[in-house]
Coordinates of C-alpha atoms in Angstrom, one line a residue:
Chain A
M1 CA 171.2 5.7 -98.7
S2 CA 173.1 7.1 -101.6
R3 CA 172.3 10.6 -100.5
V4 CA 174.1 10.3 -97.2
S5 CA 177.3 12.5 -97.5
W6 CA 180.6 10.8 -97.0
P7 CA 181.6 12.8 -93.9
L8 CA 178.4 11.6 -92.2
R9 CA 179.2 8.1 -93.3
A10 CA 182.7 8.4 -91.9
V11 CA 181.5 9.6 -88.5
T12 CA 178.9 6.9 -88.4
A13 CA 181.5 4.3 -89.1
L14 CA 183.8 5.7 -86.4
V15 CA 181.0 5.6 -83.8
A16 CA 180.1 2.1 -84.8
V17 CA 183.7 0.9 -84.5
W18 CA 184.1 2.7 -81.2
L19 CA 181.0 1.0 -79.8
V20 CA 181.7 -2.5 -81.2
V21 CA 185.5 -3.0 -81.1
P22 CA 185.8 -3.4 -77.3
T23 CA 183.3 -6.2 -77.5
L24 CA 185.0 -7.8 -80.5
I25 CA 188.4 -7.8 -78.7
V26 CA 187.3 -10.7 -76.5
I27 CA 186.6 -12.9 -79.5
P28 CA 190.3 -13.4 -80.5
L29 CA 191.2 -13.5 -76.8
S30 CA 188.9 -16.5 -76.3
F31 CA 190.8 -18.5 -78.9
T32 CA 194.2 -18.1 -77.3
D33 CA 196.4 -21.1 -76.3
R34 CA 198.0 -19.3 -73.4
A35 CA 196.8 -18.8 -69.8
S36 CA 196.8 -15.0 -70.2
F37 CA 194.8 -12.2 -71.8
A38 CA 197.7 -11.1 -74.0
F39 CA 196.5 -9.3 -77.1
P40 CA 196.9 -10.3 -79.9
P41 CA 197.2 -13.9 -78.9
K42 CA 200.4 -15.7 -80.0
G43 CA 198.8 -19.1 -80.7
W44 CA 195.3 -20.4 -81.3
S45 CA 193.3 -23.1 -79.7
L46 CA 189.8 -24.1 -78.6
R47 CA 190.8 -25.2 -75.2
Y48 CA 188.9 -22.5 -73.3
Y49 CA 185.7 -23.3 -75.1
E50 CA 186.3 -26.9 -74.2
R51 CA 186.8 -25.9 -70.6
F52 CA 183.7 -23.7 -70.7
F53 CA 181.5 -26.5 -72.1
T54 CA 182.8 -29.2 -69.8
D55 CA 183.1 -27.4 -66.5
S56 CA 180.0 -28.0 -64.5
G57 CA 180.3 -24.6 -62.7
W58 CA 180.2 -22.7 -66.0
L59 CA 177.5 -24.9 -67.5
I60 CA 175.2 -24.5 -64.5
A61 CA 175.7 -20.7 -64.6
L62 CA 174.8 -20.7 -68.3
F63 CA 171.8 -22.9 -67.7
N64 CA 170.7 -20.7 -64.7
S65 CA 171.0 -17.5 -66.8
A66 CA 169.1 -19.0 -69.8
Q67 CA 166.3 -20.4 -67.7
L68 CA 166.0 -17.2 -65.7
A69 CA 166.0 -15.0 -68.8
L70 CA 163.3 -17.1 -70.4
I71 CA 161.0 -16.9 -67.4
V72 CA 161.7 -13.1 -67.1
T73 CA 160.9 -12.7 -70.8
V74 CA 157.5 -14.3 -70.4
V75 CA 156.6 -12.5 -67.2
A76 CA 157.9 -9.1 -68.3
T77 CA 156.3 -9.3 -71.8
A78 CA 153.0 -10.2 -70.3
L79 CA 153.1 -7.5 -67.6
G80 CA 154.7 -4.8 -69.9
S81 CA 152.1 -5.4 -72.7
A82 CA 149.2 -5.2 -70.2
A83 CA 150.6 -2.0 -68.7
S84 CA 151.1 -0.5 -72.2
F85 CA 147.4 -1.1 -73.0
A86 CA 146.4 0.6 -69.9
L87 CA 148.8 3.6 -70.5
V88 CA 147.8 4.0 -74.2
R89 CA 144.1 3.1 -74.1
S90 CA 142.7 4.6 -70.9
R91 CA 142.6 8.1 -69.6
F92 CA 143.1 8.2 -65.9
R93 CA 144.5 10.6 -63.4
G94 CA 148.2 10.0 -62.8
A95 CA 148.8 8.1 -66.0
G96 CA 151.9 10.2 -66.7
A97 CA 153.2 9.6 -63.1
L98 CA 152.6 5.9 -63.5
N99 CA 154.5 5.8 -66.8
G100 CA 157.4 7.6 -65.1
L101 CA 157.3 5.1 -62.2
L102 CA 157.3 2.1 -64.6
M103 CA 160.3 3.6 -66.5
A104 CA 162.2 4.3 -63.3
P105 CA 164.3 1.1 -63.4
I106 CA 165.9 2.3 -66.6
V107 CA 166.5 5.8 -65.4
V108 CA 167.6 5.2 -61.8
P109 CA 171.3 4.1 -61.5
T110 CA 171.4 0.3 -61.4
I111 CA 173.6 0.3 -58.3
I112 CA 170.9 2.2 -56.4
V113 CA 168.3 -0.3 -57.6
A114 CA 170.6 -3.1 -56.5
I115 CA 171.0 -1.7 -53.0
A116 CA 167.3 -1.2 -52.6
V117 CA 166.5 -4.6 -54.0
Y118 CA 169.1 -6.2 -51.7
A119 CA 167.8 -4.4 -48.6
T120 CA 164.2 -5.4 -49.4
F121 CA 165.0 -9.0 -50.3
L122 CA 167.0 -9.5 -47.1
R123 CA 163.8 -8.7 -45.2
W124 CA 161.7 -10.8 -47.4
G125 CA 164.1 -13.7 -47.5
L126 CA 164.4 -13.6 -51.2
V127 CA 168.2 -13.2 -51.5
G128 CA 169.7 -16.1 -53.3
T129 CA 166.4 -17.5 -54.4
A130 CA 165.1 -18.1 -58.0
A131 CA 162.0 -16.2 -57.2
G132 CA 164.1 -13.3 -56.1
F133 CA 166.1 -13.3 -59.4
V134 CA 162.9 -13.5 -61.4
L135 CA 161.3 -10.6 -59.5
A136 CA 164.4 -8.3 -59.7
H137 CA 165.1 -9.0 -63.4
T138 CA 161.4 -8.5 -64.3
V139 CA 161.4 -5.1 -62.7
L140 CA 164.5 -4.2 -64.8
A141 CA 163.2 -5.8 -68.1
T142 CA 159.5 -4.6 -68.1
P143 CA 160.3 -1.0 -69.0
Y144 CA 161.8 -2.1 -72.3
V145 CA 158.6 -4.1 -73.1
I146 CA 156.5 -1.0 -72.2
V147 CA 158.6 1.2 -74.5
T148 CA 158.2 -1.0 -77.6
V149 CA 154.6 -2.1 -77.1
T150 CA 153.5 1.4 -76.3
S151 CA 154.9 2.7 -79.5
A152 CA 153.4 -0.2 -81.5
L153 CA 150.0 0.6 -79.9
R154 CA 150.2 4.3 -80.6
T155 CA 150.6 3.7 -84.3
F156 CA 147.9 1.0 -84.3
D157 CA 144.8 2.0 -86.3
R158 CA 142.0 1.6 -83.9
R159 CA 139.4 1.7 -86.7
L160 CA 140.4 -1.9 -87.3
E161 CA 139.0 -2.8 -83.9
R162 CA 135.8 -1.1 -84.7
A163 CA 135.6 -3.0 -88.0
A164 CA 136.3 -6.2 -86.1
A165 CA 133.5 -5.5 -83.7
S166 CA 131.1 -4.7 -86.5
L167 CA 131.9 -8.0 -88.0
G168 CA 130.9 -9.9 -84.9
A169 CA 134.2 -10.3 -83.1
T170 CA 134.1 -10.2 -79.3
P171 CA 136.6 -7.9 -77.6
W172 CA 138.7 -11.0 -76.9
A173 CA 138.6 -12.3 -80.5
T174 CA 139.5 -8.8 -81.7
L175 CA 142.5 -8.7 -79.4
R176 CA 143.6 -12.2 -80.5
H177 CA 143.0 -12.0 -84.2
V178 CA 143.5 -8.3 -85.0
T179 CA 145.3 -6.3 -82.4
L180 CA 147.9 -8.7 -81.2
P181 CA 149.0 -9.9 -84.6
L182 CA 149.5 -6.3 -85.7
I183 CA 151.5 -5.2 -82.7
L184 CA 153.4 -8.4 -82.6
P185 CA 156.7 -6.8 -83.9
G186 CA 156.6 -4.4 -81.0
V187 CA 155.8 -7.2 -78.5
A188 CA 158.6 -9.4 -80.0
S189 CA 161.3 -6.8 -79.8
G190 CA 160.2 -6.0 -76.3
A191 CA 160.6 -9.7 -75.5
V192 CA 164.1 -9.8 -77.0
F193 CA 165.1 -6.7 -75.0
A194 CA 163.7 -8.4 -71.8
F195 CA 165.6 -11.5 -72.5
V196 CA 168.9 -9.7 -73.1
T197 CA 168.3 -7.4 -70.1
S198 CA 168.0 -10.4 -67.8
F199 CA 170.6 -12.5 -69.5
D200 CA 173.5 -10.1 -69.1
E201 CA 172.3 -8.3 -65.9
V202 CA 175.2 -8.3 -63.4
V203 CA 174.9 -5.5 -60.9
V204 CA 171.7 -6.5 -59.1
S205 CA 172.5 -10.1 -59.5
L206 CA 175.8 -9.7 -57.7
F207 CA 173.9 -8.4 -54.7
I208 CA 171.3 -11.1 -54.5
Q209 CA 173.4 -14.1 -55.6
S210 CA 174.3 -17.0 -53.4
P211 CA 177.0 -19.7 -53.8
E212 CA 174.2 -22.0 -54.8
L213 CA 172.5 -19.7 -57.3
Q214 CA 174.8 -17.8 -59.7
T215 CA 174.1 -16.5 -63.1
L216 CA 176.6 -16.5 -65.9
P217 CA 177.5 -12.8 -65.7
V218 CA 178.0 -13.1 -62.0
R219 CA 180.3 -16.0 -62.4
M220 CA 182.3 -14.2 -65.1
F221 CA 182.6 -11.2 -62.8
S222 CA 183.9 -13.3 -59.9
G223 CA 186.2 -15.1 -62.3
V224 CA 187.7 -11.9 -63.7
T225 CA 188.3 -10.4 -60.2
N226 CA 189.8 -13.6 -58.7
E227 CA 192.0 -15.1 -61.4
V228 CA 193.3 -14.6 -64.9
D229 CA 191.4 -17.2 -66.9
P230 CA 190.7 -16.9 -70.6
T231 CA 187.6 -19.1 -70.1
I232 CA 186.0 -15.8 -69.3
A233 CA 186.7 -14.6 -72.8
A234 CA 185.1 -17.8 -74.1
A235 CA 182.1 -17.2 -71.9
S236 CA 181.9 -13.6 -73.1
T237 CA 182.0 -14.7 -76.7
V238 CA 179.1 -17.1 -76.0
V239 CA 177.1 -14.3 -74.4
V240 CA 177.9 -11.9 -77.3
A241 CA 176.9 -14.6 -79.8
I242 CA 173.6 -15.3 -78.1
T243 CA 172.5 -11.7 -77.6
T244 CA 173.6 -10.7 -81.1
A245 CA 171.6 -13.5 -82.6
L246 CA 168.6 -12.6 -80.6
I247 CA 168.7 -8.9 -81.6
L248 CA 169.3 -9.6 -85.2
L249 CA 166.5 -12.2 -85.4
P250 CA 163.5 -9.8 -85.5
Q251 CA 165.2 -7.8 -88.2
L252 CA 165.9 -10.8 -90.3
L253 CA 162.3 -12.0 -89.9
R254 CA 160.9 -8.6 -90.8
R255 CA 163.0 -8.5 -93.9
N256 CA 161.6 -11.9 -94.9
T257 CA 158.0 -10.8 -94.5
D258 CA 158.7 -7.7 -96.5
H259 CA 159.9 -9.7 -99.4
A260 CA 156.9 -12.1 -99.2
Chain B
M1 CA 121.0 -14.9 -104.1
P2 CA 117.8 -16.4 -102.9
D3 CA 119.2 -17.5 -99.5
H4 CA 119.8 -13.9 -98.4
S5 CA 117.4 -12.8 -95.7
P6 CA 115.5 -9.8 -96.7
G7 CA 116.4 -6.5 -95.1
A8 CA 115.1 -5.3 -91.7
G9 CA 113.6 -2.0 -90.9
V10 CA 115.4 0.4 -88.7
R11 CA 113.5 2.6 -86.3
V12 CA 115.1 5.5 -84.5
R13 CA 113.4 7.6 -81.8
D14 CA 114.8 10.8 -80.2
L15 CA 118.3 9.5 -80.7
T16 CA 120.7 11.9 -79.0
K17 CA 124.5 12.1 -78.6
R18 CA 126.3 14.6 -76.6
F19 CA 130.1 14.6 -76.5
G20 CA 131.6 15.7 -73.2
S21 CA 130.5 19.2 -72.3
A22 CA 129.8 20.4 -75.8
A23 CA 127.2 23.2 -75.9
R24 CA 125.2 21.6 -78.7
P25 CA 124.5 17.9 -79.0
A26 CA 126.2 16.2 -82.0
V27 CA 122.9 14.4 -82.6
D28 CA 119.8 16.1 -81.3
A29 CA 116.6 14.0 -80.8
V30 CA 116.7 12.4 -84.3
S31 CA 113.7 10.2 -85.2
L32 CA 113.6 8.2 -88.4
D33 CA 112.1 5.1 -89.9
V34 CA 114.0 3.2 -92.5
R35 CA 111.8 0.6 -94.3
P36 CA 112.9 -3.0 -94.8
G37 CA 115.0 -3.2 -98.0
E38 CA 115.1 0.5 -98.5
F39 CA 118.2 2.4 -99.6
M40 CA 118.3 5.4 -97.2
T41 CA 121.0 8.0 -97.5
F42 CA 122.1 10.4 -94.7
L43 CA 123.1 13.5 -96.5
G44 CA 124.6 16.6 -94.9
P45 CA 127.7 18.7 -94.5
S46 CA 130.5 17.5 -92.2
G47 CA 129.7 17.9 -88.5
S48 CA 125.9 17.6 -89.2
G49 CA 125.6 14.4 -87.1
K50 CA 125.0 11.9 -89.9
T51 CA 128.1 9.7 -89.2
T52 CA 127.5 9.9 -85.4
T53 CA 123.9 8.7 -86.0
L54 CA 125.2 5.9 -88.2
N55 CA 127.8 4.9 -85.6
M56 CA 125.1 4.8 -82.9
I57 CA 123.0 2.5 -85.0
A58 CA 126.1 0.3 -85.6
G59 CA 126.8 0.3 -81.9
L60 CA 130.3 1.9 -82.4
E61 CA 129.3 5.0 -80.5
G62 CA 127.5 5.2 -77.2
V63 CA 124.0 6.7 -77.0
T64 CA 123.2 9.6 -74.8
G65 CA 119.4 9.1 -75.1
G66 CA 116.8 7.6 -77.4
E67 CA 115.8 4.3 -78.9
I68 CA 117.1 2.2 -81.8
R69 CA 115.2 -0.8 -83.1
I70 CA 116.4 -3.1 -85.9
G71 CA 113.6 -5.3 -87.1
D72 CA 111.6 -6.0 -83.9
R73 CA 114.7 -5.9 -81.7
D74 CA 115.7 -3.1 -79.4
V75 CA 119.4 -2.9 -79.9
A76 CA 120.3 0.1 -77.8
A77 CA 121.9 -2.1 -75.1
L78 CA 123.6 -4.5 -77.5
P79 CA 127.4 -4.2 -78.1
A80 CA 128.4 -3.8 -81.8
H81 CA 129.6 -7.3 -82.2
R82 CA 126.1 -8.7 -81.4
R83 CA 124.1 -6.4 -83.6
D84 CA 124.7 -8.4 -86.8
L85 CA 125.0 -5.4 -89.1
G86 CA 127.4 -5.0 -92.0
V87 CA 129.5 -1.8 -91.8
V88 CA 131.6 -0.4 -94.6
F89 CA 134.1 2.3 -93.4
Q90 CA 135.4 5.3 -95.4
Q91 CA 139.0 4.2 -95.1
Y92 CA 138.1 0.5 -95.8
A93 CA 139.6 -0.7 -92.5
L94 CA 140.8 -4.0 -94.0
F95 CA 142.9 -6.1 -91.7
P96 CA 146.4 -5.6 -93.3
H97 CA 147.8 -8.9 -92.1
M98 CA 145.1 -10.9 -93.8
T99 CA 144.5 -11.6 -97.5
A100 CA 141.3 -10.5 -99.2
A101 CA 139.8 -14.0 -98.7
Q102 CA 140.8 -14.0 -95.0
N103 CA 139.3 -10.6 -94.5
V104 CA 136.0 -11.8 -96.0
A105 CA 136.2 -15.0 -94.0
F106 CA 136.6 -13.1 -90.7
P107 CA 132.9 -12.5 -89.9
L108 CA 132.1 -16.1 -90.8
R109 CA 134.9 -17.5 -88.6
R110 CA 133.7 -15.4 -85.7
R111 CA 130.3 -17.0 -86.2
K112 CA 131.9 -20.5 -86.1
L113 CA 130.6 -21.6 -89.5
P114 CA 131.9 -24.9 -90.9
K115 CA 135.2 -24.6 -92.9
A116 CA 133.7 -25.8 -96.1
E117 CA 130.8 -23.3 -95.9
I118 CA 133.2 -20.5 -95.1
A119 CA 135.3 -21.3 -98.2
E120 CA 132.2 -21.5 -100.4
R121 CA 130.7 -18.3 -99.2
V122 CA 133.9 -16.3 -99.4
A123 CA 134.5 -17.4 -103.0
R124 CA 130.9 -16.6 -103.9
T125 CA 131.0 -13.2 -102.3
L126 CA 134.3 -12.3 -103.8
D127 CA 132.9 -13.2 -107.2
L128 CA 129.9 -11.0 -106.5
V129 CA 132.2 -8.0 -106.1
R130 CA 134.2 -9.2 -109.1
L131 CA 137.4 -9.9 -107.1
G132 CA 137.4 -13.7 -107.4
D133 CA 140.9 -13.7 -108.8
H134 CA 142.4 -11.5 -106.1
A135 CA 141.5 -13.7 -103.2
D136 CA 145.0 -14.3 -102.0
R137 CA 146.3 -10.8 -102.2
L138 CA 147.1 -8.7 -99.2
P139 CA 145.2 -5.4 -99.0
R140 CA 148.3 -3.4 -99.7
K141 CA 148.6 -5.1 -103.0
L142 CA 145.1 -4.0 -104.0
S143 CA 144.1 -0.7 -105.5
G144 CA 141.7 1.6 -103.5
G145 CA 138.7 0.5 -105.5
Q146 CA 139.6 -3.1 -105.0
Q147 CA 140.1 -2.6 -101.3
Q148 CA 136.7 -1.0 -101.0
R149 CA 135.2 -3.9 -102.8
V150 CA 136.8 -6.3 -100.4
A151 CA 135.4 -4.2 -97.5
L152 CA 132.0 -4.4 -99.1
A153 CA 132.3 -8.2 -99.5
R154 CA 133.4 -8.5 -95.9
A155 CA 130.3 -6.5 -94.8
I156 CA 127.8 -8.6 -96.7
V157 CA 129.2 -12.1 -96.6
F158 CA 127.4 -12.9 -93.4
D159 CA 124.0 -11.8 -94.7
P160 CA 123.4 -8.9 -92.4
R161 CA 119.9 -7.6 -92.6
V162 CA 121.1 -4.0 -92.6
L163 CA 124.2 -2.6 -94.3
L164 CA 125.7 0.6 -93.0
M165 CA 128.1 2.6 -95.2
D166 CA 130.0 5.6 -93.9
E167 CA 131.2 7.6 -96.9
P168 CA 132.5 4.4 -98.5
L169 CA 133.5 6.1 -101.8
G170 CA 135.0 9.3 -100.2
A171 CA 138.6 8.2 -100.8
L172 CA 138.2 7.3 -104.5
D173 CA 138.5 9.3 -107.6
K174 CA 135.4 10.3 -109.6
K175 CA 135.5 7.6 -112.2
L176 CA 135.9 4.8 -109.6
R177 CA 133.2 6.3 -107.5
E178 CA 130.7 6.2 -110.3
Q179 CA 131.7 2.6 -111.1
L180 CA 131.3 1.6 -107.5
Q181 CA 128.0 3.5 -107.1
I182 CA 126.6 1.2 -109.9
E183 CA 127.9 -1.9 -108.1
I184 CA 126.5 -0.8 -104.8
A185 CA 123.1 -0.2 -106.4
R186 CA 123.3 -3.6 -108.0
L187 CA 124.2 -5.4 -104.7
H188 CA 121.3 -3.6 -103.0
R189 CA 118.9 -4.8 -105.7
E190 CA 120.3 -8.4 -105.7
L191 CA 120.6 -8.9 -101.9
G192 CA 117.4 -7.0 -100.8
V193 CA 119.4 -5.8 -97.8
T194 CA 118.4 -2.5 -96.1
V195 CA 121.1 0.1 -96.7
I196 CA 121.9 3.2 -94.7
F197 CA 124.5 5.2 -96.7
V198 CA 126.2 8.3 -95.3
T199 CA 127.6 10.9 -97.8
H200 CA 128.1 14.6 -98.1
D201 CA 127.9 14.3 -101.9
Q202 CA 124.5 15.3 -103.1
E203 CA 124.9 13.7 -106.6
E204 CA 125.8 10.4 -105.0
A205 CA 122.7 10.7 -102.7
L206 CA 120.5 11.5 -105.7
A207 CA 121.9 8.7 -107.8
L208 CA 121.6 5.9 -105.2
S209 CA 118.8 6.5 -102.8
D210 CA 115.2 5.4 -102.4
R211 CA 115.0 8.2 -99.8
I212 CA 117.3 10.8 -98.4
A213 CA 117.5 12.2 -94.9
V214 CA 119.1 15.6 -94.9
F215 CA 121.1 16.3 -91.8
N216 CA 122.0 19.7 -90.4
E217 CA 123.4 20.7 -87.0
G218 CA 122.5 17.4 -85.4
R219 CA 118.9 17.3 -86.7
I220 CA 117.1 15.9 -89.7
E221 CA 115.8 18.8 -91.8
Q222 CA 113.7 16.6 -94.2
V223 CA 113.3 13.0 -95.2
G224 CA 112.0 12.2 -98.7
T225 CA 112.7 10.9 -102.2
A226 CA 115.2 12.8 -104.3
S227 CA 112.5 14.6 -106.2
D228 CA 110.6 15.4 -102.9
L229 CA 113.7 17.1 -101.6
Y230 CA 114.5 18.9 -104.9
E231 CA 111.0 19.9 -105.9
R232 CA 109.4 20.4 -102.4
P233 CA 112.2 21.4 -100.0
A234 CA 110.9 21.8 -96.5
T235 CA 113.5 24.3 -95.3
R236 CA 115.9 26.9 -96.6
F237 CA 118.8 24.6 -95.7
V238 CA 117.5 21.7 -97.9
A239 CA 116.8 24.1 -100.8
A240 CA 120.3 25.5 -100.6
F241 CA 122.1 22.2 -99.9
L242 CA 120.6 20.3 -102.8
G243 CA 121.2 22.1 -106.1
D244 CA 120.9 25.8 -106.8
S245 CA 117.8 27.8 -105.8
N246 CA 116.4 31.3 -106.0
A247 CA 114.9 32.6 -102.8
F248 CA 112.7 35.6 -102.2
E249 CA 112.2 36.5 -98.6
G250 CA 109.3 38.4 -97.2
T251 CA 106.4 38.4 -94.6
L252 CA 103.3 36.3 -95.2
S253 CA 100.0 38.1 -95.2
G254 CA 96.7 37.1 -96.8
G255 CA 98.1 34.7 -99.3
R256 CA 100.9 37.1 -100.4
L257 CA 104.5 37.3 -99.6
A258 CA 105.7 40.9 -99.3
G259 CA 108.9 42.6 -98.5
D260 CA 112.1 44.0 -100.0
G261 CA 110.3 45.7 -102.8
L262 CA 108.5 42.5 -103.8
D263 CA 104.9 41.5 -103.6
L264 CA 104.4 37.9 -104.7
R265 CA 101.6 35.4 -104.7
A266 CA 102.4 32.8 -102.0
P267 CA 101.7 29.1 -102.6
A268 CA 99.4 27.3 -100.1
T269 CA 101.1 26.9 -96.8
D270 CA 100.7 26.0 -93.2
L271 CA 102.7 28.9 -92.0
P272 CA 100.6 31.5 -90.2
D273 CA 100.1 35.1 -91.4
G274 CA 102.8 37.4 -90.2
S275 CA 105.6 34.9 -90.3
R276 CA 108.8 35.4 -92.2
A277 CA 109.1 33.0 -95.2
A278 CA 111.0 32.5 -98.3
L279 CA 109.7 31.6 -101.7
I280 CA 112.0 29.0 -103.4
V281 CA 112.1 28.5 -107.2
R282 CA 114.6 26.1 -108.8
P283 CA 116.7 27.6 -111.7
E284 CA 115.3 25.4 -114.4
R285 CA 111.7 26.5 -113.4
L286 CA 112.4 30.2 -114.1
R287 CA 111.6 31.7 -117.5
L288 CA 113.2 34.8 -118.9
S289 CA 111.6 37.5 -120.9
G290 CA 113.2 40.7 -122.3
A291 CA 110.6 43.1 -121.1
P292 CA 111.1 44.5 -117.6
G293 CA 108.2 44.2 -115.2
S294 CA 107.0 42.3 -112.2
G295 CA 103.8 40.7 -111.0
D296 CA 102.3 37.8 -108.9
N297 CA 104.8 35.3 -110.2
A298 CA 107.5 37.5 -111.7
V299 CA 110.4 39.6 -110.6
S300 CA 112.7 41.9 -112.6
A301 CA 116.4 41.3 -112.6
D302 CA 119.7 42.2 -114.3
V303 CA 121.7 39.7 -116.2
T304 CA 125.2 39.6 -114.7
D305 CA 126.8 36.7 -116.5
I306 CA 126.0 33.7 -118.8
V307 CA 127.9 30.4 -118.3
Y308 CA 127.7 27.7 -120.9
Q309 CA 127.6 24.2 -119.4
G310 CA 127.1 21.9 -122.4
A311 CA 123.5 20.7 -122.4
F312 CA 122.3 23.9 -120.8
R313 CA 123.5 27.4 -119.9
K314 CA 123.3 29.1 -116.6
V315 CA 122.2 32.8 -116.6
L316 CA 123.4 34.5 -113.4
I317 CA 121.1 37.4 -112.4
R318 CA 120.8 40.0 -109.7
F319 CA 117.3 40.9 -108.5
G320 CA 116.1 44.4 -107.9
N321 CA 116.6 43.9 -104.1
G322 CA 120.2 43.0 -104.6
G323 CA 119.8 39.2 -104.1
A324 CA 121.7 36.9 -106.5
G325 CA 120.0 34.1 -108.4
C326 CA 120.3 32.0 -111.5
V327 CA 118.2 30.6 -114.3
R328 CA 119.0 27.4 -116.2
E329 CA 118.1 27.2 -119.8
A330 CA 118.2 24.1 -121.9
I331 CA 120.2 24.5 -125.1
G332 CA 117.6 24.8 -127.8
A333 CA 115.3 26.9 -125.7
L334 CA 117.6 29.9 -125.3
S335 CA 116.3 33.4 -124.8
D336 CA 118.0 36.2 -126.7
I337 CA 119.8 38.0 -123.8
A338 CA 123.2 39.3 -123.0
P339 CA 125.0 40.3 -119.7
G340 CA 123.8 43.8 -118.7
D341 CA 120.2 43.3 -120.0
R342 CA 117.3 44.1 -117.7
V343 CA 114.9 41.1 -117.8
T344 CA 111.9 39.7 -116.1
V345 CA 112.0 36.2 -114.6
H346 CA 108.7 34.5 -114.1
W347 CA 107.5 31.1 -113.0
S348 CA 104.4 28.9 -112.7
P349 CA 102.9 29.0 -109.2
D350 CA 103.1 25.2 -109.2
H351 CA 106.9 25.4 -109.2
A352 CA 107.2 27.7 -106.2
V353 CA 107.7 26.4 -102.7
L354 CA 107.3 28.3 -99.4
V355 CA 109.7 27.6 -96.6
P356 CA 110.2 29.3 -93.2
A357 CA 112.8 32.0 -93.5

């Protein structure tokens, strides 16, 4: 670190500030005591947090989003990990094309994905259903799992699997006791990305929402277009806190195991 | 360790491995019998098929053709995890997320042994490789030699009847290698397990083995004890790969080998008259004399260089036909020669071996 020159450090700091500050602006806004987004706030209060955590509409939206993100995390992590094994471990015609196809949800503009999903879901009767949300968000989240698990698998030393086999481990036992524990950091960061992708997804969700089934970002979006309500700032702060905690978690865990 | 089962024999017939569309098979119809409890070394240069043969015996590599029997069981169709063989890999292949003890316990856990028995056997085996006090260390906290001893413990803890080792000492420095060679020899003695040991290091092979199989280009050139291979090489390759040798080429005819200005007495041989052959004499079997001349068991040569090597010296020579050779003289039995001298080298007919050229 000490060998990084100060101009590089300055540029890095600038970029970091530029990326983070807009997000951080909402935090002071959420503690205002006025019914406006005036920055900086003139007086401080927790009233918008109180409103967020007592209003059943907000709470249901938060609960919907958390539940949806958890299910998507499980499904996308399982599917993405399985797909990664296939992509890394087997040689088959069209592996490259398949990889491109699986990555498409990241590359294709979300609005196009949203329109396609909406058109398809209308025909299938999935608009406004929980299954529809799980399906749509899984498609968006799986590529992140594939990226992280694939890179973990590529650096995994396959001689360990041969050693395990020679020691009497069935392929299943080898996967469970050798391969999975060693690629776990990749799987875990893929799972975090999957959770965050679903938890703050707004574009596709706006298309397939219904009055009965709204996620937190959708409710925030509707809130900000319809009224001036600093509760949205409180909701944003909650979202920022949850996602930041999730993304920092693996790094903190890794640091701990390094010290062990 | 009286409760260890004695080693099993390994019988290989016409074992063949072809990778993809390669012109030459990596292993070409290899047949071999390893006796129960024997220490057999596969020796050969890299790419000679020795590791591929080992991997096929271990079940880690598919077989293109041929038969493998361990004890009285045909194992060709068994997957690696059901062959019950210990394997030690060159790069140790320890599980990095498990401590030394957990690594050694791994094969016992897979065999669903009771917890108490696992703990007892792990402790005993770690003691056997002198790592009893490192049981709770992760592999990355162990030195290379210690890691390889854990790998060894892990491969023997479940009493396999055959232990396969693929260049297990290749990544260690010379001093550690010699130390571990002694330990491996001791384990082999104490456990009675059959060992198949792959190496490209002839000194290692000579030091450890009951018998050595010399591999070259996917085939076995010769199987025999160290002294068989050294004193009675069956092929030019074996003569050249194990130690230094002097070779005189010619055509066989009526008990004589003639060609290239030489006419030597040929030792008894199965090779037919008219075939090309080479007479092989080891450097320490040659004697030097100052007077030039040649005969039934003698060739004239020029001394090109003399290299002192401690207990002996090496006299590098060039024969009349241009071929290079060397003579090894023990200190204390030195002839009075200097580079540039014209000399005669001669040998006892018992010490000459005829191989196909």
